[in-house]
Amino acid sequence: GQNIDQPTEMTATEGAIVQINCTYQTSGFNGLFWYQQHAGEAPTFLSYNVLDGLEEKGRFSSFLSRSKGYSYLLLKELQMKDSASYLCAVRDFRGSYIPTFGRGTSLIVHP
Amino acid sequence: DVKVTQSSRYLVKRTGEKVFLECVQDMDHENMFWYRQDPGLGLRLIYFSYDVKMKEKGDIPEGYSVSREKKERFSLILESASTNQTSMYLCASSLEQGAGEKLFFGSGTQLSVL
């Protein structure tokens, strides 16, 4: 099975930087995804890491350490529209490659 | 852009009814998934399918079944709806089993069982 842990809620100020952590325990690790979900909408893909290190994509970056079972999503220059839930998903091999989601982190950005 | 369409945005059913949730994707994806999303519990996998007529149980399959007769369509069936199946149901698809294949989600069906 899997155990994926991320904080339930975080708050930050517009223009600031926020780091959302995700820890996991799994066998057969095959990649970690971050998704963004605005209230009442479907999740949308943000980033993917399968090797250790940092992946940067505009204001968003994602980091992975496989040995530590740890990832974070870094959001820079926060904007009000970044208020959303951020979902960490770990893909592992259980007969097929299956993504399993953490409970999500609700980020509130205030002025 | 990939489009994943779920037939209903909101659905209200009575306890004991048989409920069909339909999902269609238009990009020839091999893999399709059904999740339910509940406050505080996140997305939990009910069933998935990696090919036509193939299905695999996810983490919470009890009380559900699925059907995939055509590649583009994946149906979730609640044989006898119960109040604890009130939830947001999300369908997703992905291209293939390769690493890095992201999920594309439908807009969700909010099911209320009374």
Short mmCIF file of C-alpha atoms in Angstrom, two decimals:
data_model
loop_
_atom_site.label_atom_id
_atom_site.label_comp_id
_atom_site.label_asym_id
_atom_site.label_seq_id
_atom_site.Cartn_x
_atom_site.Cartn_y
_atom_site.Cartn_z
CA GLY A 1 0.00 0.00 0.00
CA GLN A 2 0.88 3.65 0.08
CA ASN A 3 1.00 6.38 2.67
CA ILE A 4 1.02 9.90 1.21
CA ASP A 5 1.09 12.82 3.61
CA GLN A 6 0.71 16.53 2.92
CA PRO A 7 -0.49 19.43 5.07
CA THR A 8 -4.22 20.04 5.12
CA GLU A 9 -4.14 23.80 4.77
CA MET A 10 -1.67 26.62 4.24
CA THR A 11 -2.01 30.36 3.99
CA ALA A 12 0.31 32.85 2.31
CA THR A 13 0.45 36.44 1.17
CA GLU A 14 0.17 37.66 -2.39
CA GLY A 15 3.64 38.06 -3.90
CA ALA A 16 5.29 35.68 -1.43
CA ILE A 17 6.76 32.19 -1.89
CA VAL A 18 5.15 29.06 -0.48
CA GLN A 19 6.41 25.49 -0.27
CA ILE A 20 3.96 22.60 -0.06
CA ASN A 21 5.52 19.36 1.14
CA CYS A 22 4.54 15.80 0.34
CA THR A 23 6.01 12.67 1.93
CA TYR A 24 5.25 9.17 0.79
CA GLN A 25 6.01 5.54 1.48
CA THR A 26 5.65 3.11 -1.36
CA SER A 27 7.29 0.24 -3.18
CA GLY A 28 7.71 0.23 -6.94
CA PHE A 29 7.87 4.03 -7.16
CA ASN A 30 7.29 5.26 -10.70
CA GLY A 31 6.92 9.00 -10.47
CA LEU A 32 5.28 11.79 -8.50
CA PHE A 33 2.76 14.27 -9.84
CA TRP A 34 1.36 17.55 -8.61
CA TYR A 35 -2.11 18.69 -9.63
CA GLN A 36 -3.97 21.92 -8.97
CA GLN A 37 -7.68 21.94 -8.26
CA HIS A 38 -9.73 25.11 -7.97
CA ALA A 39 -12.96 24.88 -6.01
CA GLY A 40 -15.68 23.20 -8.03
CA GLU A 41 -13.34 22.32 -10.88
CA ALA A 42 -11.41 19.29 -12.09
CA PRO A 43 -7.78 18.77 -11.10
CA THR A 44 -5.25 19.89 -13.70
CA PHE A 45 -1.68 18.71 -14.14
CA LEU A 46 1.14 20.90 -12.82
CA SER A 47 4.32 18.85 -12.72
CA TYR A 48 5.95 15.45 -12.82
CA ASN A 49 9.15 14.16 -11.18
CA VAL A 50 10.64 10.72 -11.54
CA LEU A 51 14.32 11.48 -10.93
CA ASP A 52 15.82 13.32 -7.99
CA GLY A 53 16.10 17.06 -8.32
CA LEU A 54 14.23 20.18 -9.17
CA GLU A 55 11.92 20.71 -12.13
CA GLU A 56 11.11 24.33 -12.86
CA LYS A 57 8.16 25.56 -14.86
CA GLY A 58 7.56 29.27 -14.69
CA ARG A 59 6.45 30.32 -11.21
CA PHE A 60 6.06 26.70 -10.14
CA SER A 61 8.85 24.26 -9.29
CA SER A 62 8.73 20.71 -7.98
CA PHE A 63 11.44 18.82 -6.15
CA LEU A 64 11.89 15.10 -5.53
CA SER A 65 14.13 13.05 -3.26
CA ARG A 66 13.43 9.36 -3.80
CA SER A 67 15.70 8.20 -0.97
CA LYS A 68 13.78 10.36 1.49
CA GLY A 69 10.34 9.74 0.02
CA TYR A 70 9.87 13.49 -0.18
CA SER A 71 8.69 16.07 -2.64
CA TYR A 72 7.71 19.70 -2.52
CA LEU A 73 5.90 22.13 -4.77
CA LEU A 74 7.26 25.66 -4.71
CA LEU A 75 5.08 28.53 -5.81
CA LYS A 76 6.74 31.89 -6.34
CA GLU A 77 5.26 35.37 -6.74
CA LEU A 78 1.96 34.17 -5.42
CA GLN A 79 -1.19 35.49 -7.01
CA MET A 80 -4.74 35.42 -5.72
CA LYS A 81 -5.65 32.95 -8.45
CA ASP A 82 -3.21 30.45 -6.91
CA SER A 83 -5.74 29.87 -4.11
CA ALA A 84 -6.64 26.23 -4.74
CA SER A 85 -6.03 22.71 -3.54
CA TYR A 86 -2.73 21.12 -4.49
CA LEU A 87 -2.75 17.38 -4.85
CA CYS A 88 0.31 15.18 -4.57
CA ALA A 89 -0.01 11.86 -6.43
CA VAL A 90 2.45 8.98 -6.38
CA ARG A 91 2.49 6.43 -9.14
CA ASP A 92 3.66 2.96 -8.37
CA PHE A 93 3.43 -0.43 -9.94
CA ARG A 94 0.68 -2.65 -8.58
CA GLY A 95 0.25 -4.91 -11.56
CA SER A 96 -0.32 -1.74 -13.54
CA TYR A 97 0.97 1.80 -13.04
CA ILE A 98 -1.51 3.41 -10.69
CA PRO A 99 -1.52 6.98 -9.40
CA THR A 100 -2.59 7.34 -5.78
CA PHE A 101 -3.43 10.75 -4.36
CA GLY A 102 -2.73 12.39 -1.06
CA ARG A 103 -5.53 14.25 0.69
CA GLY A 104 -4.55 17.57 -0.84
CA THR A 105 -3.37 20.88 0.57
CA SER A 106 -5.75 23.81 0.50
CA LEU A 107 -3.75 26.99 -0.17
CA ILE A 108 -5.30 30.32 0.68
CA VAL A 109 -3.58 33.40 -0.75
CA HIS A 110 -4.58 36.67 0.87
CA PRO A 111 -3.76 40.26 -0.14
CA ASP B 1 -6.82 19.51 -26.09
CA VAL B 2 -8.00 16.30 -24.51
CA LYS B 3 -11.58 16.37 -23.45
CA VAL B 4 -13.01 14.09 -20.79
CA THR B 5 -16.77 14.45 -20.54
CA GLN B 6 -18.93 13.23 -17.71
CA SER B 7 -22.59 12.95 -18.57
CA SER B 8 -24.04 14.71 -15.53
CA ARG B 9 -22.76 17.52 -13.33
CA TYR B 10 -25.29 16.91 -10.58
CA LEU B 11 -27.33 13.80 -9.87
CA VAL B 12 -29.84 12.99 -7.14
CA LYS B 13 -30.89 9.39 -6.59
CA ARG B 14 -32.74 7.39 -3.98
CA THR B 15 -31.33 4.62 -1.81
CA GLY B 16 -31.48 1.30 -3.62
CA GLU B 17 -31.56 2.73 -7.13
CA LYS B 18 -29.16 1.53 -9.79
CA VAL B 19 -27.02 4.44 -10.92
CA PHE B 20 -24.94 4.82 -14.06
CA LEU B 21 -22.20 7.42 -14.35
CA GLU B 22 -20.87 7.84 -17.84
CA CYS B 23 -17.48 9.11 -18.96
CA VAL B 24 -16.24 9.68 -22.50
CA GLN B 25 -12.79 10.76 -23.67
CA ASP B 26 -11.97 11.92 -27.18
CA MET B 27 -8.21 11.36 -27.45
CA ASP B 28 -7.92 7.60 -27.88
CA HIS B 29 -6.47 7.09 -24.39
CA GLU B 30 -5.83 3.54 -23.24
CA ASN B 31 -6.25 4.12 -19.52
CA MET B 32 -9.37 5.32 -17.77
CA PHE B 33 -10.03 5.76 -14.06
CA TRP B 34 -12.86 6.41 -11.66
CA TYR B 35 -12.16 8.28 -8.43
CA ARG B 36 -14.38 9.59 -5.71
CA GLN B 37 -13.46 12.75 -3.84
CA ASP B 38 -14.66 13.44 -0.32
CA PRO B 39 -13.71 16.32 2.00
CA GLY B 40 -10.74 15.40 4.12
CA LEU B 41 -10.16 12.13 2.26
CA GLY B 42 -8.90 13.32 -1.11
CA LEU B 43 -9.26 11.32 -4.30
CA ARG B 44 -9.66 7.59 -3.85
CA LEU B 45 -9.45 5.14 -6.73
CA ILE B 46 -12.52 2.99 -7.30
CA TYR B 47 -11.72 1.16 -10.54
CA PHE B 48 -9.50 1.58 -13.54
CA SER B 49 -9.22 0.11 -17.01
CA TYR B 50 -6.18 -0.12 -19.26
CA ASP B 51 -7.92 -1.54 -22.30
CA VAL B 52 -11.32 -2.30 -23.73
CA LYS B 53 -13.17 -4.91 -21.67
CA MET B 54 -10.36 -4.88 -19.10
CA LYS B 55 -10.95 -3.64 -15.57
CA GLU B 56 -9.05 -3.66 -12.31
CA LYS B 57 -10.16 -2.91 -8.79
CA GLY B 58 -8.79 0.18 -7.14
CA ASP B 59 -8.64 0.89 -3.42
CA ILE B 60 -12.38 1.13 -2.72
CA PRO B 61 -14.30 -1.01 -5.25
CA GLU B 62 -17.00 -2.29 -2.87
CA GLY B 63 -20.49 -1.36 -4.01
CA TYR B 64 -19.33 -0.39 -7.50
CA SER B 65 -18.81 -2.03 -10.85
CA VAL B 66 -17.57 -0.72 -14.20
CA SER B 67 -17.97 -1.34 -17.88
CA ARG B 68 -15.69 -0.56 -20.78
CA GLU B 69 -17.19 -1.85 -23.99
CA LYS B 70 -15.59 0.83 -26.16
CA LYS B 71 -12.21 2.48 -25.80
CA GLU B 72 -13.59 5.96 -25.37
CA ARG B 73 -16.26 5.16 -22.79
CA PHE B 74 -15.91 4.05 -19.16
CA SER B 75 -19.03 3.64 -17.07
CA LEU B 76 -19.29 3.45 -13.30
CA ILE B 77 -22.27 1.53 -11.93
CA LEU B 78 -23.70 1.68 -8.44
CA GLU B 79 -25.75 -1.51 -8.28
CA SER B 80 -27.81 -0.37 -5.30
CA ALA B 81 -27.03 3.18 -4.25
CA SER B 82 -26.52 3.90 -0.57
CA THR B 83 -26.22 7.18 1.31
CA ASN B 84 -22.51 6.62 1.95
CA GLN B 85 -21.97 6.78 -1.80
CA THR B 86 -22.92 10.44 -1.81
CA SER B 87 -19.76 12.01 -3.20
CA MET B 88 -18.05 13.81 -6.07
CA TYR B 89 -17.10 11.30 -8.75
CA LEU B 90 -14.24 12.12 -11.06
CA CYS B 91 -13.35 10.28 -14.23
CA ALA B 92 -9.85 10.53 -15.68
CA SER B 93 -7.90 9.20 -18.62
CA SER B 94 -4.26 8.89 -19.63
CA LEU B 95 -2.49 7.94 -22.80
CA GLU B 96 -0.65 4.76 -21.86
CA GLN B 97 1.33 3.04 -19.15
CA GLY B 98 4.54 4.90 -19.82
CA ALA B 99 6.20 7.00 -17.16
CA GLY B 100 5.04 10.57 -16.88
CA GLU B 101 1.65 10.10 -18.44
CA LYS B 102 -0.53 12.64 -16.69
CA LEU B 103 -4.19 12.28 -15.96
CA PHE B 104 -6.85 14.34 -17.69
CA PHE B 105 -9.95 14.75 -15.57
CA GLY B 106 -13.58 15.31 -16.32
CA SER B 107 -15.49 18.05 -14.52
CA GLY B 108 -16.99 15.60 -12.05
CA THR B 109 -20.44 14.38 -11.08
CA GLN B 110 -21.77 15.38 -7.69
CA LEU B 111 -23.98 12.48 -6.67
CA SER B 112 -26.42 12.77 -3.80
CA VAL B 113 -28.12 9.61 -2.56
CA LEU B 114 -31.18 10.29 -0.43
#
